[in-house]
Amino acid sequence: MKINILAAVVTATPVLGLGEWSSPGPYDARGPCPMLNTLANHGALPRDGKDISRNVTMNALADVLNFERDLSSFLFDFAITTNPKPNATTFSLNDLANHNVLEHDASLSRPDAHFGNTIWFNQTVFDETKSYWTDETVTFEMAAAAMLARQKSSNLTNPEFSLSELGSAFSVGESVAYVVVIGDKQTRTANRTWLEFWFEHERLPTHLGWRRPELPFTSDDLSGGMELLGNITRQTPSA
Ligand code: HEM
Ligand SMILES: *[C@@H]1O[C@H](CO)[C@@H](O)[C@H](O)[C@H]1NC(C)=O
Ligand SMILES: *[C@@H]1O[C@H](CO)[C@@H](O)[C@H](O)[C@H]1NC(C)=O
Ligand SMILES: *[C@@H]1O[C@H](CO)[C@@H](O)[C@H](O)[C@H]1NC(C)=O
Ligand SMILES: *[C@@H]1O[C@H](CO)[C@@H](O)[C@H](O)[C@H]1NC(C)=O
Ligand SMILES: *[C@@H]1O[C@H](CO)[C@@H](O)[C@H](O)[C@H]1NC(C)=O
Ligand SMILES: *[C@@H]1O[C@H](CO)[C@@H](O)[C@H](O)[C@H]1NC(C)=O
């Protein structure tokens, strides 16, 4: 009985900063990052997606995803480079879509800028990505294969295809991020059902059992994950 009550309390405990989910309204800004969009949809970032400060970024990523503040601050420094205003101290989610600043070709769930809007989820593109998630448990090997396949498709179909060194590094970082943030940083695996739900709805899959990671996610976790996924990429026969 005691155990049941405890289980109920644990299940009901809301994630700090994670408000009710709602889809963006017509005047809300969104961008090419499925996670920042998700945080805005839950009200952990401003729901309008606009004028997001360093502090607000650090608090949202800490409260909802247990990101170490130094890492969030480091990511924020990249984010403000996308704001075209000089000496900006904030960014809006749509700024992130400015092509070839951070936004790059061969995304996992968005078409290349040459083909269309990089802000909104695109099912055709995502279907290609998820066809490489060949098991209920998604691994770094599958994430690497999906990333390489998207790069190959874009290169073959987009006459303007480009991927800078920064774009390439971001691609690796993004693939690491979805596995370890929706999944687990120690096993480096993620539940495919949770991943698909999150990408397709930009909503955290709490109803499927996703919880805020217990261990903080650090800069070392990100760089270590990127080194490993980068190594796997080099060993993956090109798709
Ligand atoms: C301040 C923090 C962050 C910034 C500035 C940021 C920025 C971006 C940008 C600019 C893109 C677009 C890249 C592209 O062209 O595909 C992107 C994509 C992505 N981001 Fe974030 N991001 C942040 C945090 C996160 C976090 C915490 C996660 C955790 C899961 C995440 C996961 C992803 C994924 C998986 C993609 C790839 C989407 C796709 O390829 O379709 N991001 N992010
Ligand atoms: C940033 O957040 C911290 C902790 O939440 C708070 O103490 C500080 O006053 C905030 N700073 C600004 C500039 O909002
Ligand atoms: C931006 O900052 C630089 C260096 O602090 C300063 O010289 C410049 O006037 C600022 N520009 C604007 C538009 O505020
Ligand atoms: C989605 O991407 C595909 C492939 O690039 C493209 O043909 C299609 O028009 C896009 N759909 C939308 C709704 O943008
Ligand atoms: C696209 O593919 C060609 C042929 O394999 C290759 O030489 C080129 O470097 C690729 N482009 C990019 C940006 O990776
Ligand atoms: C993934 O999550 C779904 C839905 O919550 C669950 O039914 C399934 O057993 C999980 N799969 C694995 C491999 O843990
Ligand atoms: C990645 O590959 C390099 C070169 O083979 C190796 O020294 C390094 O230990 C590898 N790192 C990881 C995390 O696997």
mmCIF file of C-alpha atoms and ligand atoms in Angstrom:
data_model
loop_
_atom_site.group_PDB
_atom_site.id
_atom_site.type_symbol
_atom_site.label_atom_id
_atom_site.label_comp_id
_atom_site.label_asym_id
_atom_site.label_seq_id
_atom_site.Cartn_x
_atom_site.Cartn_y
_atom_site.Cartn_z
ATOM 1 C CA MET A 1 0.000 0.000 0.000
ATOM 2 C CA LYS A 2 2.747 2.395 1.041
ATOM 3 C CA ILE A 3 4.623 1.487 -2.129
ATOM 4 C CA ASN A 4 1.569 2.209 -4.285
ATOM 5 C CA ILE A 5 1.091 5.615 -2.695
ATOM 6 C CA LEU A 6 4.753 6.414 -3.218
ATOM 7 C CA ALA A 7 4.547 5.329 -6.853
ATOM 8 C CA ALA A 8 1.539 7.585 -7.389
ATOM 9 C CA VAL A 9 3.349 10.547 -5.863
ATOM 10 C CA VAL A 10 6.461 9.947 -7.953
ATOM 11 C CA THR A 11 4.393 9.652 -11.137
ATOM 12 C CA ALA A 12 2.503 12.840 -10.379
ATOM 13 C CA THR A 13 5.572 14.929 -9.531
ATOM 14 C CA PRO A 14 5.784 17.499 -12.304
ATOM 15 C CA VAL A 15 9.123 18.334 -13.882
ATOM 16 C CA LEU A 16 10.263 21.726 -12.631
ATOM 17 C CA GLY A 17 9.536 24.352 -15.278
ATOM 18 C CA LEU A 18 7.527 21.967 -17.461
ATOM 19 C CA GLY A 19 4.118 23.572 -17.971
ATOM 20 C CA GLU A 20 1.100 22.335 -19.831
ATOM 21 C CA TRP A 21 1.806 21.607 -23.500
ATOM 22 C CA SER A 22 0.151 23.616 -26.220
ATOM 23 C CA SER A 23 0.929 23.977 -29.892
ATOM 24 C CA PRO A 24 2.285 27.351 -31.021
ATOM 25 C CA GLY A 25 -0.149 30.096 -31.983
ATOM 26 C CA PRO A 26 0.035 31.985 -35.292
ATOM 27 C CA TYR A 27 2.249 34.773 -33.872
ATOM 28 C CA ASP A 28 4.600 32.534 -31.915
ATOM 29 C CA ALA A 29 8.167 32.113 -33.182
ATOM 30 C CA ARG A 30 9.548 28.631 -33.672
ATOM 31 C CA GLY A 31 12.774 27.369 -35.214
ATOM 32 C CA PRO A 32 14.678 24.385 -36.569
ATOM 33 C CA CYS A 33 15.577 22.974 -33.117
ATOM 34 C CA PRO A 34 12.978 20.434 -32.047
ATOM 35 C CA MET A 35 14.033 20.657 -28.401
ATOM 36 C CA LEU A 36 13.894 24.437 -28.026
ATOM 37 C CA ASN A 37 10.502 24.366 -29.787
ATOM 38 C CA THR A 38 9.425 21.669 -27.331
ATOM 39 C CA LEU A 39 10.505 23.754 -24.348
ATOM 40 C CA ALA A 40 8.513 26.721 -25.686
ATOM 41 C CA ASN A 41 5.471 24.483 -26.274
ATOM 42 C CA HIS A 42 5.660 23.478 -22.591
ATOM 43 C CA GLY A 43 6.196 27.067 -21.407
ATOM 44 C CA ALA A 44 9.691 26.341 -20.056
ATOM 45 C CA LEU A 45 10.930 28.893 -22.620
ATOM 46 C CA PRO A 46 8.674 31.856 -23.486
ATOM 47 C CA ARG A 47 5.686 30.458 -25.382
ATOM 48 C CA ASP A 48 6.078 33.154 -28.029
ATOM 49 C CA GLY A 49 9.632 31.923 -28.694
ATOM 50 C CA LYS A 50 10.976 35.485 -28.692
ATOM 51 C CA ASP A 51 13.762 37.467 -26.977
ATOM 52 C CA ILE A 52 15.206 34.571 -25.032
ATOM 53 C CA SER A 53 17.992 35.592 -22.631
ATOM 54 C CA ARG A 54 20.977 33.619 -21.376
ATOM 55 C CA ASN A 55 19.402 33.174 -17.972
ATOM 56 C CA VAL A 56 16.091 31.978 -19.313
ATOM 57 C CA THR A 57 17.929 29.464 -21.537
ATOM 58 C CA MET A 58 20.067 28.185 -18.671
ATOM 59 C CA ASN A 59 17.097 27.848 -16.320
ATOM 60 C CA ALA A 60 14.903 26.021 -18.842
ATOM 61 C CA LEU A 61 17.594 23.513 -19.826
ATOM 62 C CA ALA A 62 18.526 22.921 -16.171
ATOM 63 C CA ASP A 63 14.974 22.560 -14.885
ATOM 64 C CA VAL A 64 13.578 20.341 -17.627
ATOM 65 C CA LEU A 65 16.604 18.427 -18.957
ATOM 66 C CA ASN A 66 19.135 18.669 -16.098
ATOM 67 C CA PHE A 67 21.669 20.440 -18.329
ATOM 68 C CA GLU A 68 24.707 21.827 -16.545
ATOM 69 C CA ARG A 69 24.586 25.617 -16.648
ATOM 70 C CA ASP A 70 28.051 25.999 -18.261
ATOM 71 C CA LEU A 71 26.967 23.862 -21.198
ATOM 72 C CA SER A 72 23.738 25.826 -21.668
ATOM 73 C CA SER A 73 25.678 29.081 -21.529
ATOM 74 C CA PHE A 74 28.074 27.735 -24.163
ATOM 75 C CA LEU A 75 25.117 26.801 -26.420
ATOM 76 C CA PHE A 76 23.529 30.206 -25.806
ATOM 77 C CA ASP A 77 26.729 31.875 -27.109
ATOM 78 C CA PHE A 78 26.108 30.071 -30.407
ATOM 79 C CA ALA A 79 22.412 30.955 -30.385
ATOM 80 C CA ILE A 80 22.975 34.721 -30.195
ATOM 81 C CA THR A 81 25.233 34.604 -33.271
ATOM 82 C CA THR A 82 22.034 33.922 -35.250
ATOM 83 C CA ASN A 83 20.387 37.184 -34.134
ATOM 84 C CA PRO A 84 21.096 39.666 -36.927
ATOM 85 C CA LYS A 85 20.992 42.638 -34.529
ATOM 86 C CA PRO A 86 24.458 43.842 -33.487
ATOM 87 C CA ASN A 87 25.490 43.075 -29.887
ATOM 88 C CA ALA A 88 22.351 41.060 -29.280
ATOM 89 C CA THR A 89 21.860 39.637 -25.792
ATOM 90 C CA THR A 90 18.832 37.524 -26.709
ATOM 91 C CA PHE A 91 17.678 35.363 -29.602
ATOM 92 C CA SER A 92 14.323 34.269 -30.973
ATOM 93 C CA LEU A 93 13.683 30.714 -32.098
ATOM 94 C CA ASN A 94 13.217 31.760 -35.742
ATOM 95 C CA ASP A 95 16.679 33.428 -35.724
ATOM 96 C CA LEU A 96 18.125 29.918 -35.444
ATOM 97 C CA ALA A 97 16.822 29.213 -38.956
ATOM 98 C CA ASN A 98 19.141 31.766 -40.577
ATOM 99 C CA HIS A 99 20.752 29.500 -43.118
ATOM 100 C CA ASN A 100 24.382 28.448 -42.668
ATOM 101 C CA VAL A 101 24.888 30.317 -39.405
ATOM 102 C CA LEU A 102 23.974 27.300 -37.284
ATOM 103 C CA GLU A 103 21.146 25.924 -39.432
ATOM 104 C CA HIS A 104 22.615 23.509 -41.937
ATOM 105 C CA ASP A 105 21.656 21.138 -44.746
ATOM 106 C CA ALA A 106 20.908 17.439 -44.211
ATOM 107 C CA SER A 107 18.779 17.896 -41.109
ATOM 108 C CA LEU A 108 16.997 14.893 -39.675
ATOM 109 C CA SER A 109 13.482 16.318 -39.678
ATOM 110 C CA ARG A 110 13.575 19.416 -41.863
ATOM 111 C CA PRO A 111 14.181 19.865 -45.602
ATOM 112 C CA ASP A 112 17.277 21.684 -46.825
ATOM 113 C CA ALA A 113 16.786 25.457 -47.131
ATOM 114 C CA HIS A 114 16.992 25.020 -50.931
ATOM 115 C CA PHE A 115 13.753 22.954 -50.859
ATOM 116 C CA GLY A 116 11.648 24.732 -48.309
ATOM 117 C CA ASN A 117 11.088 25.993 -44.814
ATOM 118 C CA THR A 118 13.547 24.675 -42.242
ATOM 119 C CA ILE A 119 11.413 25.714 -39.269
ATOM 120 C CA TRP A 120 8.630 23.178 -39.551
ATOM 121 C CA PHE A 121 8.838 19.450 -39.094
ATOM 122 C CA ASN A 122 8.683 17.573 -42.415
ATOM 123 C CA GLN A 123 7.376 13.986 -42.334
ATOM 124 C CA THR A 124 9.022 12.925 -45.615
ATOM 125 C CA VAL A 125 12.450 13.914 -44.343
ATOM 126 C CA PHE A 126 11.895 12.381 -40.927
ATOM 127 C CA ASP A 127 10.650 9.103 -42.475
ATOM 128 C CA GLU A 128 14.059 8.708 -44.094
ATOM 129 C CA THR A 129 15.792 9.336 -40.763
ATOM 130 C CA LYS A 130 13.686 6.911 -38.790
ATOM 131 C CA SER A 131 14.058 4.151 -41.368
ATOM 132 C CA TYR A 132 17.581 3.784 -39.932
ATOM 133 C CA TRP A 133 16.224 3.264 -36.413
ATOM 134 C CA THR A 134 15.917 -0.441 -36.994
ATOM 135 C CA ASP A 135 15.123 -1.558 -33.438
ATOM 136 C CA GLU A 136 12.885 -0.491 -30.526
ATOM 137 C CA THR A 137 16.098 0.672 -28.845
ATOM 138 C CA VAL A 138 17.974 3.288 -30.853
ATOM 139 C CA THR A 139 21.773 3.220 -30.596
ATOM 140 C CA PHE A 140 24.600 5.560 -31.627
ATOM 141 C CA GLU A 141 25.275 3.189 -34.549
ATOM 142 C CA MET A 142 21.731 3.764 -35.856
ATOM 143 C CA ALA A 143 21.982 7.511 -35.240
ATOM 144 C CA ALA A 144 25.247 7.638 -37.195
ATOM 145 C CA ALA A 145 23.741 5.661 -40.100
ATOM 146 C CA ALA A 146 20.708 7.976 -40.199
ATOM 147 C CA MET A 147 22.884 11.087 -40.179
ATOM 148 C CA LEU A 148 25.114 9.797 -42.981
ATOM 149 C CA ALA A 149 22.110 8.748 -45.062
ATOM 150 C CA ARG A 150 20.556 12.201 -44.788
ATOM 151 C CA GLN A 151 23.858 13.776 -45.821
ATOM 152 C CA LYS A 152 24.137 11.475 -48.806
ATOM 153 C CA SER A 153 20.522 12.153 -49.926
ATOM 154 C CA SER A 154 20.956 15.877 -49.627
ATOM 155 C CA ASN A 155 24.224 15.796 -51.492
ATOM 156 C CA LEU A 156 22.600 13.790 -54.325
ATOM 157 C CA THR A 157 19.423 15.889 -54.614
ATOM 158 C CA ASN A 158 20.269 19.455 -53.567
ATOM 159 C CA PRO A 159 22.292 21.385 -56.169
ATOM 160 C CA GLU A 160 23.232 23.882 -53.424
ATOM 161 C CA PHE A 161 24.169 21.258 -50.827
ATOM 162 C CA SER A 162 26.819 22.367 -48.379
ATOM 163 C CA LEU A 163 27.929 21.301 -44.950
ATOM 164 C CA SER A 164 30.571 23.386 -43.253
ATOM 165 C CA GLU A 165 32.840 22.080 -40.520
ATOM 166 C CA LEU A 166 30.600 23.791 -37.974
ATOM 167 C CA GLY A 167 27.462 22.378 -39.621
ATOM 168 C CA SER A 168 29.018 18.943 -39.593
ATOM 169 C CA ALA A 169 29.948 19.217 -35.911
ATOM 170 C CA PHE A 170 26.441 20.440 -35.075
ATOM 171 C CA SER A 171 24.982 17.431 -36.912
ATOM 172 C CA VAL A 172 27.013 15.085 -34.754
ATOM 173 C CA GLY A 173 26.093 17.019 -31.593
ATOM 174 C CA GLU A 174 22.396 16.922 -32.485
ATOM 175 C CA SER A 175 22.472 13.169 -33.057
ATOM 176 C CA VAL A 176 24.204 12.685 -29.714
ATOM 177 C CA ALA A 177 21.675 15.001 -28.061
ATOM 178 C CA TYR A 178 18.539 13.198 -29.157
ATOM 179 C CA VAL A 179 19.837 9.806 -28.055
ATOM 180 C CA VAL A 180 21.070 10.871 -24.628
ATOM 181 C CA VAL A 181 18.407 13.455 -23.738
ATOM 182 C CA ILE A 182 15.316 11.524 -24.810
ATOM 183 C CA GLY A 183 17.195 8.347 -23.869
ATOM 184 C CA ASP A 184 20.015 7.708 -21.464
ATOM 185 C CA LYS A 185 23.539 9.159 -21.376
ATOM 186 C CA GLN A 186 25.081 6.100 -19.737
ATOM 187 C CA THR A 187 23.766 3.406 -22.097
ATOM 188 C CA ARG A 188 23.708 5.857 -25.035
ATOM 189 C CA THR A 189 20.399 4.435 -26.214
ATOM 190 C CA ALA A 190 16.871 5.774 -26.543
ATOM 191 C CA ASN A 191 13.402 4.279 -26.805
ATOM 192 C CA ARG A 192 12.369 4.600 -30.464
ATOM 193 C CA THR A 193 8.691 5.166 -29.609
ATOM 194 C CA TRP A 194 9.636 8.099 -27.372
ATOM 195 C CA LEU A 195 11.953 9.559 -30.010
ATOM 196 C CA GLU A 196 9.358 9.377 -32.749
ATOM 197 C CA PHE A 197 6.694 10.932 -30.541
ATOM 198 C CA TRP A 198 8.999 13.756 -29.499
ATOM 199 C CA PHE A 199 10.192 14.647 -33.022
ATOM 200 C CA GLU A 200 6.694 14.409 -34.511
ATOM 201 C CA HIS A 201 4.878 16.394 -31.804
ATOM 202 C CA GLU A 202 7.618 18.584 -30.250
ATOM 203 C CA ARG A 203 6.288 17.447 -26.914
ATOM 204 C CA LEU A 204 8.131 15.548 -24.201
ATOM 205 C CA PRO A 205 6.874 11.947 -24.007
ATOM 206 C CA THR A 206 6.093 12.028 -20.280
ATOM 207 C CA HIS A 207 2.881 10.010 -20.861
ATOM 208 C CA LEU A 208 5.062 7.231 -22.316
ATOM 209 C CA GLY A 209 7.388 7.278 -19.308
ATOM 210 C CA TRP A 210 10.042 9.873 -20.190
ATOM 211 C CA ARG A 211 11.431 11.595 -17.095
ATOM 212 C CA ARG A 212 13.918 14.391 -16.482
ATOM 213 C CA PRO A 213 17.375 12.730 -16.545
ATOM 214 C CA GLU A 214 18.600 12.051 -13.011
ATOM 215 C CA LEU A 215 22.227 12.742 -13.879
ATOM 216 C CA PRO A 216 23.272 16.208 -15.050
ATOM 217 C CA PHE A 217 24.326 16.482 -18.678
ATOM 218 C CA THR A 218 27.718 18.189 -18.899
ATOM 219 C CA SER A 219 30.034 19.664 -21.514
ATOM 220 C CA ASP A 220 32.234 16.572 -21.109
ATOM 221 C CA ASP A 221 29.241 14.339 -21.789
ATOM 222 C CA LEU A 222 28.584 16.248 -24.995
ATOM 223 C CA SER A 223 32.194 16.242 -26.200
ATOM 224 C CA GLY A 224 32.691 12.581 -25.230
ATOM 225 C CA GLY A 225 29.472 11.605 -27.004
ATOM 226 C CA MET A 226 30.499 13.566 -30.095
ATOM 227 C CA GLU A 227 33.917 11.901 -30.188
ATOM 228 C CA LEU A 228 32.340 8.459 -29.955
ATOM 229 C CA LEU A 229 29.588 9.121 -32.494
ATOM 230 C CA GLY A 230 32.175 10.732 -34.778
ATOM 231 C CA ASN A 231 34.316 7.594 -34.564
ATOM 232 C CA ILE A 232 31.314 5.374 -35.317
ATOM 233 C CA THR A 233 30.484 7.582 -38.302
ATOM 234 C CA ARG A 234 33.948 7.037 -39.754
ATOM 235 C CA GLN A 235 33.506 3.259 -39.380
ATOM 236 C CA THR A 236 30.011 3.190 -40.901
ATOM 237 C CA PRO A 237 29.997 2.106 -44.547
ATOM 238 C CA SER A 238 28.330 5.003 -46.343
ATOM 239 C CA ALA A 239 24.620 4.342 -46.825
HETATM 240 C C1 HEM B 1 20.604 26.672 -26.350
HETATM 241 C C2 HEM B 1 20.576 25.423 -26.753
HETATM 242 C C3 HEM B 1 20.370 24.973 -28.178
HETATM 243 C C4 HEM B 1 20.582 25.640 -29.352
HETATM 244 C C5 HEM B 1 21.112 27.062 -29.548
HETATM 245 C C6 HEM B 1 20.188 24.756 -30.428
HETATM 246 C C7 HEM B 1 20.239 25.076 -31.779
HETATM 247 C C8 HEM B 1 19.857 24.246 -32.794
HETATM 248 C C9 HEM B 1 19.830 24.604 -34.195
HETATM 249 C C10 HEM B 1 20.241 25.944 -34.782
HETATM 250 C C11 HEM B 1 19.400 23.525 -34.874
HETATM 251 C C12 HEM B 1 19.186 23.402 -36.381
HETATM 252 C C13 HEM B 1 20.244 22.610 -37.055
HETATM 253 C C14 HEM B 1 19.775 22.075 -38.380
HETATM 254 O O1 HEM B 1 19.847 22.799 -39.372
HETATM 255 O O2 HEM B 1 19.305 20.945 -38.426
HETATM 256 C C15 HEM B 1 19.148 22.475 -33.919
HETATM 257 C C16 HEM B 1 18.734 21.203 -34.250
HETATM 258 C C17 HEM B 1 18.615 20.182 -33.331
HETATM 259 N N1 HEM B 1 18.660 20.287 -31.969
HETATM 260 FE FE1 HEM B 1 19.042 21.965 -30.928
HETATM 261 N N2 HEM B 1 19.761 23.574 -29.889
HETATM 262 C C18 HEM B 1 19.851 23.660 -28.527
HETATM 263 C C19 HEM B 1 19.505 22.690 -27.618
HETATM 264 C C20 HEM B 1 19.150 21.403 -27.919
HETATM 265 C C21 HEM B 1 18.922 20.373 -26.938
HETATM 266 C C22 HEM B 1 19.002 20.522 -25.426
HETATM 267 C C23 HEM B 1 18.629 19.241 -27.625
HETATM 268 C C24 HEM B 1 18.309 17.937 -26.980
HETATM 269 C C25 HEM B 1 17.688 16.923 -27.507
HETATM 270 C C26 HEM B 1 18.662 19.569 -29.056
HETATM 271 C C27 HEM B 1 18.434 18.696 -30.107
HETATM 272 C C28 HEM B 1 18.463 19.040 -31.443
HETATM 273 C C29 HEM B 1 18.285 18.068 -32.524
HETATM 274 C C30 HEM B 1 18.065 16.574 -32.390
HETATM 275 C C31 HEM B 1 18.388 18.793 -33.705
HETATM 276 C C32 HEM B 1 18.337 18.252 -35.130
HETATM 277 C C33 HEM B 1 17.007 18.444 -35.779
HETATM 278 C C34 HEM B 1 17.022 17.983 -37.214
HETATM 279 O O3 HEM B 1 18.093 17.647 -37.740
HETATM 280 O O4 HEM B 1 15.951 17.951 -37.834
HETATM 281 N N3 HEM B 1 18.967 20.892 -29.176
HETATM 282 N N4 HEM B 1 19.419 22.944 -32.662
HETATM 283 C C1 LIG B 2 19.543 34.758 -13.455
HETATM 284 O O1 LIG B 2 19.043 33.651 -12.717
HETATM 285 C C2 LIG B 2 19.578 33.565 -11.435
HETATM 286 C C3 LIG B 2 19.115 32.251 -10.827
HETATM 287 O O2 LIG B 2 17.841 31.897 -11.258
HETATM 288 C C4 LIG B 2 19.158 34.806 -10.630
HETATM 289 O O3 LIG B 2 19.720 34.739 -9.345
HETATM 290 C C5 LIG B 2 19.665 36.046 -11.343
HETATM 291 O O4 LIG B 2 19.198 37.210 -10.697
HETATM 292 C C6 LIG B 2 19.192 36.077 -12.784
HETATM 293 N N1 LIG B 2 19.837 37.169 -13.497
HETATM 294 C C7 LIG B 2 19.205 37.914 -14.385
HETATM 295 C C8 LIG B 2 20.023 38.958 -15.062
HETATM 296 O O5 LIG B 2 18.027 37.757 -14.669
HETATM 297 C C1 LIG B 3 28.417 46.933 -30.144
HETATM 298 O O1 LIG B 3 29.486 46.795 -29.241
HETATM 299 C C2 LIG B 3 30.675 47.435 -29.694
HETATM 300 C C3 LIG B 3 31.806 47.059 -28.748
HETATM 301 O O2 LIG B 3 31.360 47.135 -27.415
HETATM 302 C C4 LIG B 3 30.427 48.959 -29.792
HETATM 303 O O3 LIG B 3 31.575 49.585 -30.251
HETATM 304 C C5 LIG B 3 29.281 49.198 -30.764
HETATM 305 O O4 LIG B 3 28.943 50.558 -30.786
HETATM 306 C C6 LIG B 3 28.028 48.404 -30.375
HETATM 307 N N1 LIG B 3 27.021 48.508 -31.414
HETATM 308 C C7 LIG B 3 25.755 48.781 -31.158
HETATM 309 C C8 LIG B 3 24.841 48.889 -32.355
HETATM 310 O O5 LIG B 3 25.312 48.917 -30.032
HETATM 311 C C1 LIG B 4 8.989 17.976 -47.228
HETATM 312 O O1 LIG B 4 10.217 17.675 -47.794
HETATM 313 C C2 LIG B 4 10.099 17.034 -49.043
HETATM 314 C C3 LIG B 4 11.494 16.582 -49.442
HETATM 315 O O2 LIG B 4 12.410 17.637 -49.412
HETATM 316 C C4 LIG B 4 9.458 17.985 -50.037
HETATM 317 O O3 LIG B 4 9.320 17.358 -51.285
HETATM 318 C C5 LIG B 4 8.102 18.400 -49.507
HETATM 319 O O4 LIG B 4 7.551 19.388 -50.332
HETATM 320 C C6 LIG B 4 8.220 18.938 -48.086
HETATM 321 N N1 LIG B 4 6.885 19.134 -47.538
HETATM 322 C C7 LIG B 4 6.515 20.286 -47.019
HETATM 323 C C8 LIG B 4 5.124 20.315 -46.482
HETATM 324 O O5 LIG B 4 7.266 21.245 -46.955
HETATM 325 C C1 LIG B 5 29.085 15.652 -51.901
HETATM 326 O O1 LIG B 5 29.514 14.474 -52.513
HETATM 327 C C2 LIG B 5 30.674 14.646 -53.343
HETATM 328 C C3 LIG B 5 30.917 13.343 -54.091
HETATM 329 O O2 LIG B 5 31.053 12.280 -53.192
HETATM 330 C C4 LIG B 5 31.836 15.048 -52.457
HETATM 331 O O3 LIG B 5 33.004 15.256 -53.215
HETATM 332 C C5 LIG B 5 31.471 16.345 -51.720
HETATM 333 O O4 LIG B 5 32.496 16.679 -50.800
HETATM 334 C C6 LIG B 5 30.156 16.199 -50.981
HETATM 335 N N1 LIG B 5 29.760 17.500 -50.461
HETATM 336 C C7 LIG B 5 29.798 17.811 -49.165
HETATM 337 C C8 LIG B 5 29.456 19.218 -48.798
HETATM 338 O O5 LIG B 5 30.063 16.991 -48.302
HETATM 339 C C1 LIG B 6 9.443 2.054 -25.162
HETATM 340 O O1 LIG B 6 8.365 2.774 -24.661
HETATM 341 C C2 LIG B 6 7.120 2.142 -24.963
HETATM 342 C C3 LIG B 6 6.008 3.113 -24.646
HETATM 343 O O2 LIG B 6 6.211 3.727 -23.417
HETATM 344 C C4 LIG B 6 7.057 0.834 -24.191
HETATM 345 O O3 LIG B 6 5.831 0.187 -24.429
HETATM 346 C C5 LIG B 6 8.194 -0.031 -24.676
HETATM 347 O O4 LIG B 6 8.243 -1.226 -23.924
HETATM 348 C C6 LIG B 6 9.528 0.675 -24.553
HETATM 349 N N1 LIG B 6 10.533 -0.102 -25.277
HETATM 350 C C7 LIG B 6 11.675 -0.479 -24.754
HETATM 351 C C8 LIG B 6 12.593 -1.266 -25.641
HETATM 352 O O5 LIG B 6 11.983 -0.197 -23.614
HETATM 353 C C1 LIG B 7 38.032 7.775 -31.279
HETATM 354 O O1 LIG B 7 39.023 7.360 -32.172
HETATM 355 C C2 LIG B 7 40.337 7.794 -31.802
HETATM 356 C C3 LIG B 7 41.273 7.423 -32.942
HETATM 357 O O2 LIG B 7 41.105 6.089 -33.276
HETATM 358 C C4 LIG B 7 40.713 7.141 -30.483
HETATM 359 O O3 LIG B 7 41.987 7.592 -30.074
HETATM 360 C C5 LIG B 7 39.687 7.562 -29.430
HETATM 361 O O4 LIG B 7 39.948 6.903 -28.199
HETATM 362 C C6 LIG B 7 38.283 7.230 -29.887
HETATM 363 N N1 LIG B 7 37.357 7.824 -28.926
HETATM 364 C C7 LIG B 7 36.248 7.227 -28.514
HETATM 365 C C8 LIG B 7 35.427 7.954 -27.500
HETATM 366 O O5 LIG B 7 35.891 6.147 -28.931
#
